Amino acid sequence: MAKNTSLYFRIVEGRSLPAKDVSGTSDPYCIVKVDNEVVARTATVWKNLNPFWGEEYTLHLPMGFHSLLFLVMDEDTIGHDDVIGKITLSKEAIGSQVKGLDSWMNLTRVDPDEEVQGEIHLSLELLKDTKKSSLRCQVIEAR
């Protein structure tokens, strides 16, 4: 990828997420990380298993970045937030998609003892310009 790489992405919605709270619901939000640094966080949608976020972001990727991580979380008012699942995309995986990527991707577990449900529909497109490359990424929906 070129020195100046920008990432444009949209986190739209989730569907049929697992209930993580005793009330039978979750309070979901998404975190986006480049390597280990948090670069974006959606608003929390309280008591909802089918959240709509509809949030758009633009970020500039550092030249030596290794991966892009999408974490779907459940916010808790007491204690630590619960991880619902994650998707990790390596720099190589993003760069190898010449025509972009538009598919459902299963959430994977963060804790080996946890069961994971759900998937996220991601749309990524690497836009090439003579001076720079850009990556367009949309989270269409999650279920």
PDB file of N, CA and C in Angstrom, residues 5-90:
ATOM      1  N   THR A   5      -2.438   6.201   2.946  1.00  0.00           N
ATOM      2  CA  THR A   5      -3.581   5.319   2.815  1.00  0.00           C
ATOM      3  C   THR A   5      -4.659   5.772   3.783  1.00  0.00           C
ATOM      4  N   SER A   6      -5.825   6.080   3.239  1.00  0.00           N
ATOM      5  CA  SER A   6      -6.963   6.495   4.063  1.00  0.00           C
ATOM      6  C   SER A   6      -7.999   5.388   4.065  1.00  0.00           C
ATOM      7  N   LEU A   7      -8.664   5.219   5.186  1.00  0.00           N
ATOM      8  CA  LEU A   7      -9.691   4.205   5.341  1.00  0.00           C
ATOM      9  C   LEU A   7     -11.016   4.909   5.561  1.00  0.00           C
ATOM     10  N   TYR A   8     -11.959   4.662   4.685  1.00  0.00           N
ATOM     11  CA  TYR A   8     -13.310   5.189   4.810  1.00  0.00           C
ATOM     12  C   TYR A   8     -14.206   4.003   5.131  1.00  0.00           C
ATOM     13  N   PHE A   9     -14.940   4.045   6.226  1.00  0.00           N
ATOM     14  CA  PHE A   9     -15.816   2.920   6.530  1.00  0.00           C
ATOM     15  C   PHE A   9     -17.067   3.380   7.245  1.00  0.00           C
ATOM     16  N   ARG A  10     -18.092   2.521   7.165  1.00  0.00           N
ATOM     17  CA  ARG A  10     -19.379   2.814   7.777  1.00  0.00           C
ATOM     18  C   ARG A  10     -19.807   1.605   8.589  1.00  0.00           C
ATOM     19  N   ILE A  11     -20.208   1.824   9.817  1.00  0.00           N
ATOM     20  CA  ILE A  11     -20.748   0.766  10.666  1.00  0.00           C
ATOM     21  C   ILE A  11     -22.251   1.006  10.716  1.00  0.00           C
ATOM     22  N   VAL A  12     -23.018   0.100  10.094  1.00  0.00           N
ATOM     23  CA  VAL A  12     -24.436   0.343   9.901  1.00  0.00           C
ATOM     24  C   VAL A  12     -25.284  -0.278  11.001  1.00  0.00           C
ATOM     25  N   GLU A  13     -25.332  -1.601  11.090  1.00  0.00           N
ATOM     26  CA  GLU A  13     -26.246  -2.232  12.034  1.00  0.00           C
ATOM     27  C   GLU A  13     -25.812  -3.649  12.393  1.00  0.00           C
ATOM     28  N   GLY A  14     -26.432  -4.182  13.419  1.00  0.00           N
ATOM     29  CA  GLY A  14     -26.232  -5.556  13.833  1.00  0.00           C
ATOM     30  C   GLY A  14     -27.567  -6.275  13.823  1.00  0.00           C
ATOM     31  N   ARG A  15     -27.532  -7.593  13.743  1.00  0.00           N
ATOM     32  CA  ARG A  15     -28.773  -8.354  13.727  1.00  0.00           C
ATOM     33  C   ARG A  15     -28.607  -9.653  14.494  1.00  0.00           C
ATOM     34  N   SER A  16     -29.592  -9.969  15.304  1.00  0.00           N
ATOM     35  CA  SER A  16     -29.643 -11.234  16.057  1.00  0.00           C
ATOM     36  C   SER A  16     -28.391 -11.454  16.891  1.00  0.00           C
ATOM     37  N   LEU A  17     -27.925 -10.412  17.558  1.00  0.00           N
ATOM     38  CA  LEU A  17     -26.765 -10.561  18.438  1.00  0.00           C
ATOM     39  C   LEU A  17     -27.181 -11.333  19.685  1.00  0.00           C
ATOM     40  N   PRO A  18     -26.265 -12.046  20.316  1.00  0.00           N
ATOM     41  CA  PRO A  18     -26.611 -12.815  21.514  1.00  0.00           C
ATOM     42  C   PRO A  18     -26.854 -11.910  22.712  1.00  0.00           C
ATOM     43  N   ALA A  19     -27.738 -12.355  23.600  1.00  0.00           N
ATOM     44  CA  ALA A  19     -28.010 -11.626  24.841  1.00  0.00           C
ATOM     45  C   ALA A  19     -26.866 -11.874  25.815  1.00  0.00           C
ATOM     46  N   LYS A  20     -26.267 -10.806  26.301  1.00  0.00           N
ATOM     47  CA  LYS A  20     -25.163 -10.919  27.250  1.00  0.00           C
ATOM     48  C   LYS A  20     -25.557 -10.464  28.651  1.00  0.00           C
ATOM     49  N   ASP A  21     -26.710  -9.824  28.790  1.00  0.00           N
ATOM     50  CA  ASP A  21     -27.159  -9.315  30.086  1.00  0.00           C
ATOM     51  C   ASP A  21     -28.231 -10.225  30.674  1.00  0.00           C
ATOM     52  N   VAL A  22     -28.396 -10.183  31.993  1.00  0.00           N
ATOM     53  CA  VAL A  22     -29.393 -11.018  32.667  1.00  0.00           C
ATOM     54  C   VAL A  22     -30.815 -10.661  32.242  1.00  0.00           C
ATOM     55  N   SER A  23     -30.998  -9.469  31.703  1.00  0.00           N
ATOM     56  CA  SER A  23     -32.327  -9.031  31.255  1.00  0.00           C
ATOM     57  C   SER A  23     -32.732  -9.687  29.934  1.00  0.00           C
ATOM     58  N   GLY A  24     -31.823 -10.456  29.312  1.00  0.00           N
ATOM     59  CA  GLY A  24     -32.124 -11.106  28.041  1.00  0.00           C
ATOM     60  C   GLY A  24     -31.824 -10.236  26.833  1.00  0.00           C
ATOM     61  N   THR A  25     -31.110  -9.136  27.044  1.00  0.00           N
ATOM     62  CA  THR A  25     -30.728  -8.253  25.941  1.00  0.00           C
ATOM     63  C   THR A  25     -29.227  -7.989  26.006  1.00  0.00           C
ATOM     64  N   SER A  26     -28.761  -7.122  25.147  1.00  0.00           N
ATOM     65  CA  SER A  26     -27.380  -6.634  25.177  1.00  0.00           C
ATOM     66  C   SER A  26     -27.410  -5.132  24.953  1.00  0.00           C
ATOM     67  N   ASP A  27     -26.294  -4.485  25.248  1.00  0.00           N
ATOM     68  CA  ASP A  27     -26.118  -3.050  25.019  1.00  0.00           C
ATOM     69  C   ASP A  27     -24.919  -2.906  24.077  1.00  0.00           C
ATOM     70  N   PRO A  28     -25.113  -3.225  22.767  1.00  0.00           N
ATOM     71  CA  PRO A  28     -23.985  -3.355  21.860  1.00  0.00           C
ATOM     72  C   PRO A  28     -23.406  -2.036  21.339  1.00  0.00           C
ATOM     73  N   TYR A  29     -22.100  -2.105  21.084  1.00  0.00           N
ATOM     74  CA  TYR A  29     -21.372  -1.054  20.381  1.00  0.00           C
ATOM     75  C   TYR A  29     -20.205  -1.713  19.666  1.00  0.00           C
ATOM     76  N   CYS A  30     -19.600  -0.991  18.719  1.00  0.00           N
ATOM     77  CA  CYS A  30     -18.447  -1.506  17.969  1.00  0.00           C
ATOM     78  C   CYS A  30     -17.225  -0.657  18.261  1.00  0.00           C
ATOM     79  N   ILE A  31     -16.086  -1.334  18.343  1.00  0.00           N
ATOM     80  CA  ILE A  31     -14.787  -0.668  18.448  1.00  0.00           C
ATOM     81  C   ILE A  31     -13.979  -1.082  17.222  1.00  0.00           C
ATOM     82  N   VAL A  32     -13.277  -0.128  16.624  1.00  0.00           N
ATOM     83  CA  VAL A  32     -12.383  -0.435  15.509  1.00  0.00           C
ATOM     84  C   VAL A  32     -10.968  -0.107  15.965  1.00  0.00           C
ATOM     85  N   LYS A  33     -10.059  -1.067  15.759  1.00  0.00           N
ATOM     86  CA  LYS A  33      -8.657  -0.877  16.133  1.00  0.00           C
ATOM     87  C   LYS A  33      -7.758  -1.067  14.929  1.00  0.00           C
ATOM     88  N   VAL A  34      -6.736  -0.219  14.831  1.00  0.00           N
ATOM     89  CA  VAL A  34      -5.650  -0.433  13.885  1.00  0.00           C
ATOM     90  C   VAL A  34      -4.486  -0.906  14.741  1.00  0.00           C
ATOM     91  N   ASP A  35      -4.036  -2.129  14.460  1.00  0.00           N
ATOM     92  CA  ASP A  35      -3.084  -2.820  15.329  1.00  0.00           C
ATOM     93  C   ASP A  35      -3.687  -2.847  16.736  1.00  0.00           C
ATOM     94  N   ASN A  36      -3.095  -2.230  17.721  1.00  0.00           N
ATOM     95  CA  ASN A  36      -3.665  -2.302  19.066  1.00  0.00           C
ATOM     96  C   ASN A  36      -4.254  -0.968  19.516  1.00  0.00           C
ATOM     97  N   GLU A  37      -4.398  -0.020  18.592  1.00  0.00           N
ATOM     98  CA  GLU A  37      -4.876   1.314  18.940  1.00  0.00           C
ATOM     99  C   GLU A  37      -6.335   1.496  18.531  1.00  0.00           C
ATOM    100  N   VAL A  38      -7.172   1.909  19.487  1.00  0.00           N
ATOM    101  CA  VAL A  38      -8.571   2.184  19.193  1.00  0.00           C
ATOM    102  C   VAL A  38      -8.652   3.455  18.344  1.00  0.00           C
ATOM    103  N   VAL A  39      -9.311   3.346  17.180  1.00  0.00           N
ATOM    104  CA  VAL A  39      -9.426   4.496  16.278  1.00  0.00           C
ATOM    105  C   VAL A  39     -10.870   4.951  16.098  1.00  0.00           C
ATOM    106  N   ALA A  40     -11.828   4.110  16.503  1.00  0.00           N
ATOM    107  CA  ALA A  40     -13.237   4.480  16.376  1.00  0.00           C
ATOM    108  C   ALA A  40     -14.075   3.664  17.345  1.00  0.00           C
ATOM    109  N   ARG A  41     -15.183   4.274  17.806  1.00  0.00           N
ATOM    110  CA  ARG A  41     -16.145   3.601  18.688  1.00  0.00           C
ATOM    111  C   ARG A  41     -17.518   4.140  18.379  1.00  0.00           C
ATOM    112  N   THR A  42     -18.468   3.238  18.135  1.00  0.00           N
ATOM    113  CA  THR A  42     -19.838   3.682  17.888  1.00  0.00           C
ATOM    114  C   THR A  42     -20.518   4.028  19.212  1.00  0.00           C
ATOM    115  N   ALA A  43     -21.671   4.626  19.110  1.00  0.00           N
ATOM    116  CA  ALA A  43     -22.510   4.846  20.283  1.00  0.00           C
ATOM    117  C   ALA A  43     -23.061   3.503  20.748  1.00  0.00           C
ATOM    118  N   THR A  44     -23.414   3.413  22.020  1.00  0.00           N
ATOM    119  CA  THR A  44     -24.053   2.215  22.562  1.00  0.00           C
ATOM    120  C   THR A  44     -25.545   2.279  22.259  1.00  0.00           C
ATOM    121  N   VAL A  45     -26.099   1.151  21.808  1.00  0.00           N
ATOM    122  CA  VAL A  45     -27.541   1.041  21.604  1.00  0.00           C
ATOM    123  C   VAL A  45     -28.065   0.182  22.756  1.00  0.00           C
ATOM    124  N   TRP A  46     -28.787   0.798  23.673  1.00  0.00           N
ATOM    125  CA  TRP A  46     -29.194   0.146  24.914  1.00  0.00           C
ATOM    126  C   TRP A  46     -30.325  -0.853  24.697  1.00  0.00           C
ATOM    127  N   LYS A  47     -30.218  -2.003  25.372  1.00  0.00           N
ATOM    128  CA  LYS A  47     -31.236  -3.060  25.403  1.00  0.00           C
ATOM    129  C   LYS A  47     -31.743  -3.417  24.009  1.00  0.00           C
ATOM    130  N   ASN A  48     -30.812  -3.864  23.137  1.00  0.00           N
ATOM    131  CA  ASN A  48     -31.178  -4.122  21.756  1.00  0.00           C
ATOM    132  C   ASN A  48     -30.281  -5.218  21.169  1.00  0.00           C
ATOM    133  N   LEU A  49     -30.885  -6.214  20.556  1.00  0.00           N
ATOM    134  CA  LEU A  49     -30.133  -7.281  19.901  1.00  0.00           C
ATOM    135  C   LEU A  49     -30.031  -7.061  18.390  1.00  0.00           C
ATOM    136  N   ASN A  50     -30.683  -6.001  17.896  1.00  0.00           N
ATOM    137  CA  ASN A  50     -30.643  -5.645  16.479  1.00  0.00           C
ATOM    138  C   ASN A  50     -30.317  -4.155  16.357  1.00  0.00           C
ATOM    139  N   PRO A  51     -29.124  -3.761  16.792  1.00  0.00           N
ATOM    140  CA  PRO A  51     -28.807  -2.330  16.867  1.00  0.00           C
ATOM    141  C   PRO A  51     -28.598  -1.681  15.499  1.00  0.00           C
ATOM    142  N   PHE A  52     -28.977  -0.415  15.400  1.00  0.00           N
ATOM    143  CA  PHE A  52     -28.653   0.403  14.230  1.00  0.00           C
ATOM    144  C   PHE A  52     -27.707   1.496  14.696  1.00  0.00           C
ATOM    145  N   TRP A  53     -26.503   1.551  14.076  1.00  0.00           N
ATOM    146  CA  TRP A  53     -25.533   2.591  14.414  1.00  0.00           C
ATOM    147  C   TRP A  53     -25.491   3.676  13.339  1.00  0.00           C
ATOM    148  N   GLY A  54     -25.339   3.308  12.083  1.00  0.00           N
ATOM    149  CA  GLY A  54     -25.315   4.263  10.980  1.00  0.00           C
ATOM    150  C   GLY A  54     -24.221   5.309  11.107  1.00  0.00           C
ATOM    151  N   GLU A  55     -23.035   4.900  11.529  1.00  0.00           N
ATOM    152  CA  GLU A  55     -21.933   5.843  11.754  1.00  0.00           C
ATOM    153  C   GLU A  55     -20.847   5.679  10.700  1.00  0.00           C
ATOM    154  N   GLU A  56     -20.294   6.805  10.228  1.00  0.00           N
ATOM    155  CA  GLU A  56     -19.242   6.808   9.214  1.00  0.00           C
ATOM    156  C   GLU A  56     -17.963   7.396   9.788  1.00  0.00           C
ATOM    157  N   TYR A  57     -16.829   6.858   9.351  1.00  0.00           N
ATOM    158  CA  TYR A  57     -15.519   7.284   9.847  1.00  0.00           C
ATOM    159  C   TYR A  57     -14.526   7.394   8.703  1.00  0.00           C
ATOM    160  N   THR A  58     -13.549   8.256   8.875  1.00  0.00           N
ATOM    161  CA  THR A  58     -12.397   8.347   7.979  1.00  0.00           C
ATOM    162  C   THR A  58     -11.160   8.348   8.857  1.00  0.00           C
ATOM    163  N   LEU A  59     -10.189   7.508   8.540  1.00  0.00           N
ATOM    164  CA  LEU A  59      -8.937   7.527   9.289  1.00  0.00           C
ATOM    165  C   LEU A  59      -7.773   7.303   8.349  1.00  0.00           C
ATOM    166  N   HIS A  60      -6.630   7.799   8.740  1.00  0.00           N
ATOM    167  CA  HIS A  60      -5.411   7.635   7.956  1.00  0.00           C
ATOM    168  C   HIS A  60      -4.603   6.499   8.574  1.00  0.00           C
ATOM    169  N   LEU A  61      -4.338   5.479   7.781  1.00  0.00           N
ATOM    170  CA  LEU A  61      -3.610   4.309   8.272  1.00  0.00           C
ATOM    171  C   LEU A  61      -2.117   4.581   8.277  1.00  0.00           C
ATOM    172  N   PRO A  62      -1.420   4.232   9.360  1.00  0.00           N
ATOM    173  CA  PRO A  62       0.034   4.391   9.373  1.00  0.00           C
ATOM    174  C   PRO A  62       0.670   3.439   8.356  1.00  0.00           C
ATOM    175  N   MET A  63       1.796   3.837   7.796  1.00  0.00           N
ATOM    176  CA  MET A  63       2.442   3.069   6.743  1.00  0.00           C
ATOM    177  C   MET A  63       2.745   1.630   7.173  1.00  0.00           C
ATOM    178  N   GLY A  64       3.151   1.418   8.400  1.00  0.00           N
ATOM    179  CA  GLY A  64       3.546   0.087   8.846  1.00  0.00           C
ATOM    180  C   GLY A  64       2.459  -0.694   9.565  1.00  0.00           C
ATOM    181  N   PHE A  65       1.176  -0.358   9.364  1.00  0.00           N
ATOM    182  CA  PHE A  65       0.134  -1.061  10.115  1.00  0.00           C
ATOM    183  C   PHE A  65       0.066  -2.524   9.702  1.00  0.00           C
ATOM    184  N   HIS A  66      -0.412  -3.377  10.622  1.00  0.00           N
ATOM    185  CA  HIS A  66      -0.472  -4.822  10.365  1.00  0.00           C
ATOM    186  C   HIS A  66      -1.895  -5.344  10.206  1.00  0.00           C
ATOM    187  N   SER A  67      -2.853  -4.824  11.021  1.00  0.00           N
ATOM    188  CA  SER A  67      -4.196  -5.389  10.953  1.00  0.00           C
ATOM    189  C   SER A  67      -5.265  -4.376  11.366  1.00  0.00           C
ATOM    190  N   LEU A  68      -6.476  -4.682  10.939  1.00  0.00           N
ATOM    191  CA  LEU A  68      -7.662  -3.908  11.265  1.00  0.00           C
ATOM    192  C   LEU A  68      -8.587  -4.842  12.033  1.00  0.00           C
ATOM    193  N   LEU A  69      -9.047  -4.415  13.206  1.00  0.00           N
ATOM    194  CA  LEU A  69      -9.848  -5.264  14.084  1.00  0.00           C
ATOM    195  C   LEU A  69     -11.198  -4.608  14.355  1.00  0.00           C
ATOM    196  N   PHE A  70     -12.278  -5.358  14.145  1.00  0.00           N
ATOM    197  CA  PHE A  70     -13.631  -4.917  14.485  1.00  0.00           C
ATOM    198  C   PHE A  70     -14.072  -5.733  15.697  1.00  0.00           C
ATOM    199  N   LEU A  71     -14.366  -5.073  16.809  1.00  0.00           N
ATOM    200  CA  LEU A  71     -14.850  -5.741  18.020  1.00  0.00           C
ATOM    201  C   LEU A  71     -16.298  -5.332  18.262  1.00  0.00           C
ATOM    202  N   VAL A  72     -17.185  -6.305  18.442  1.00  0.00           N
ATOM    203  CA  VAL A  72     -18.566  -6.022  18.836  1.00  0.00           C
ATOM    204  C   VAL A  72     -18.631  -6.294  20.327  1.00  0.00           C
ATOM    205  N   MET A  73     -19.022  -5.270  21.092  1.00  0.00           N
ATOM    206  CA  MET A  73     -18.986  -5.323  22.556  1.00  0.00           C
ATOM    207  C   MET A  73     -20.381  -5.137  23.147  1.00  0.00           C
ATOM    208  N   ASP A  74     -20.546  -5.575  24.405  1.00  0.00           N
ATOM    209  CA  ASP A  74     -21.754  -5.332  25.188  1.00  0.00           C
ATOM    210  C   ASP A  74     -21.353  -4.460  26.371  1.00  0.00           C
ATOM    211  N   GLU A  75     -21.918  -3.255  26.451  1.00  0.00           N
ATOM    212  CA  GLU A  75     -21.560  -2.338  27.534  1.00  0.00           C
ATOM    213  C   GLU A  75     -22.269  -2.730  28.825  1.00  0.00           C
ATOM    214  N   ASP A  76     -21.518  -2.786  29.904  1.00  0.00           N
ATOM    215  CA  ASP A  76     -22.060  -3.076  31.235  1.00  0.00           C
ATOM    216  C   ASP A  76     -21.838  -1.879  32.139  1.00  0.00           C
ATOM    217  N   THR A  77     -22.870  -1.517  32.912  1.00  0.00           N
ATOM    218  CA  THR A  77     -22.726  -0.389  33.825  1.00  0.00           C
ATOM    219  C   THR A  77     -21.918  -0.785  35.057  1.00  0.00           C
ATOM    220  N   ILE A  78     -21.939  -2.064  35.413  1.00  0.00           N
ATOM    221  CA  ILE A  78     -21.151  -2.571  36.538  1.00  0.00           C
ATOM    222  C   ILE A  78     -20.192  -3.626  36.000  1.00  0.00           C
ATOM    223  N   GLY A  79     -18.923  -3.506  36.331  1.00  0.00           N
ATOM    224  CA  GLY A  79     -17.932  -4.478  35.876  1.00  0.00           C
ATOM    225  C   GLY A  79     -17.409  -4.150  34.492  1.00  0.00           C
ATOM    226  N   HIS A  80     -16.773  -5.153  33.860  1.00  0.00           N
ATOM    227  CA  HIS A  80     -16.156  -4.975  32.554  1.00  0.00           C
ATOM    228  C   HIS A  80     -17.154  -5.246  31.436  1.00  0.00           C
ATOM    229  N   ASP A  81     -16.982  -4.561  30.313  1.00  0.00           N
ATOM    230  CA  ASP A  81     -17.809  -4.811  29.135  1.00  0.00           C
ATOM    231  C   ASP A  81     -17.499  -6.204  28.598  1.00  0.00           C
ATOM    232  N   ASP A  82     -18.525  -6.858  28.037  1.00  0.00           N
ATOM    233  CA  ASP A  82     -18.381  -8.201  27.483  1.00  0.00           C
ATOM    234  C   ASP A  82     -18.071  -8.108  25.990  1.00  0.00           C
ATOM    235  N   VAL A  83     -17.198  -8.999  25.515  1.00  0.00           N
ATOM    236  CA  VAL A  83     -16.919  -9.088  24.085  1.00  0.00           C
ATOM    237  C   VAL A  83     -17.922 -10.052  23.469  1.00  0.00           C
ATOM    238  N   ILE A  84     -18.633  -9.586  22.446  1.00  0.00           N
ATOM    239  CA  ILE A  84     -19.560 -10.455  21.724  1.00  0.00           C
ATOM    240  C   ILE A  84     -18.795 -11.233  20.661  1.00  0.00           C
ATOM    241  N   GLY A  85     -17.888 -10.580  19.955  1.00  0.00           N
ATOM    242  CA  GLY A  85     -17.074 -11.250  18.938  1.00  0.00           C
ATOM    243  C   GLY A  85     -16.192 -10.252  18.215  1.00  0.00           C
ATOM    244  N   LYS A  86     -15.363 -10.764  17.294  1.00  0.00           N
ATOM    245  CA  LYS A  86     -14.422  -9.899  16.579  1.00  0.00           C
ATOM    246  C   LYS A  86     -14.205 -10.402  15.163  1.00  0.00           C
ATOM    247  N   ILE A  87     -13.694  -9.507  14.327  1.00  0.00           N
ATOM    248  CA  ILE A  87     -13.212  -9.846  12.998  1.00  0.00           C
ATOM    249  C   ILE A  87     -11.881  -9.130  12.826  1.00  0.00           C
ATOM    250  N   THR A  88     -10.858  -9.875  12.406  1.00  0.00           N
ATOM    251  CA  THR A  88      -9.537  -9.295  12.164  1.00  0.00           C
ATOM    252  C   THR A  88      -9.200  -9.431  10.689  1.00  0.00           C
ATOM    253  N   LEU A  89      -8.768  -8.326  10.088  1.00  0.00           N
ATOM    254  CA  LEU A  89      -8.320  -8.324   8.696  1.00  0.00           C
ATOM    255  C   LEU A  89      -6.875  -7.867   8.661  1.00  0.00           C
ATOM    256  N   SER A  90      -5.999  -8.689   8.091  1.00  0.00           N
ATOM    257  CA  SER A  90      -4.585  -8.318   7.992  1.00  0.00           C
ATOM    258  C   SER A  90      -4.385  -7.324   6.850  1.00  0.00           C
TER     259      SER A  90
END
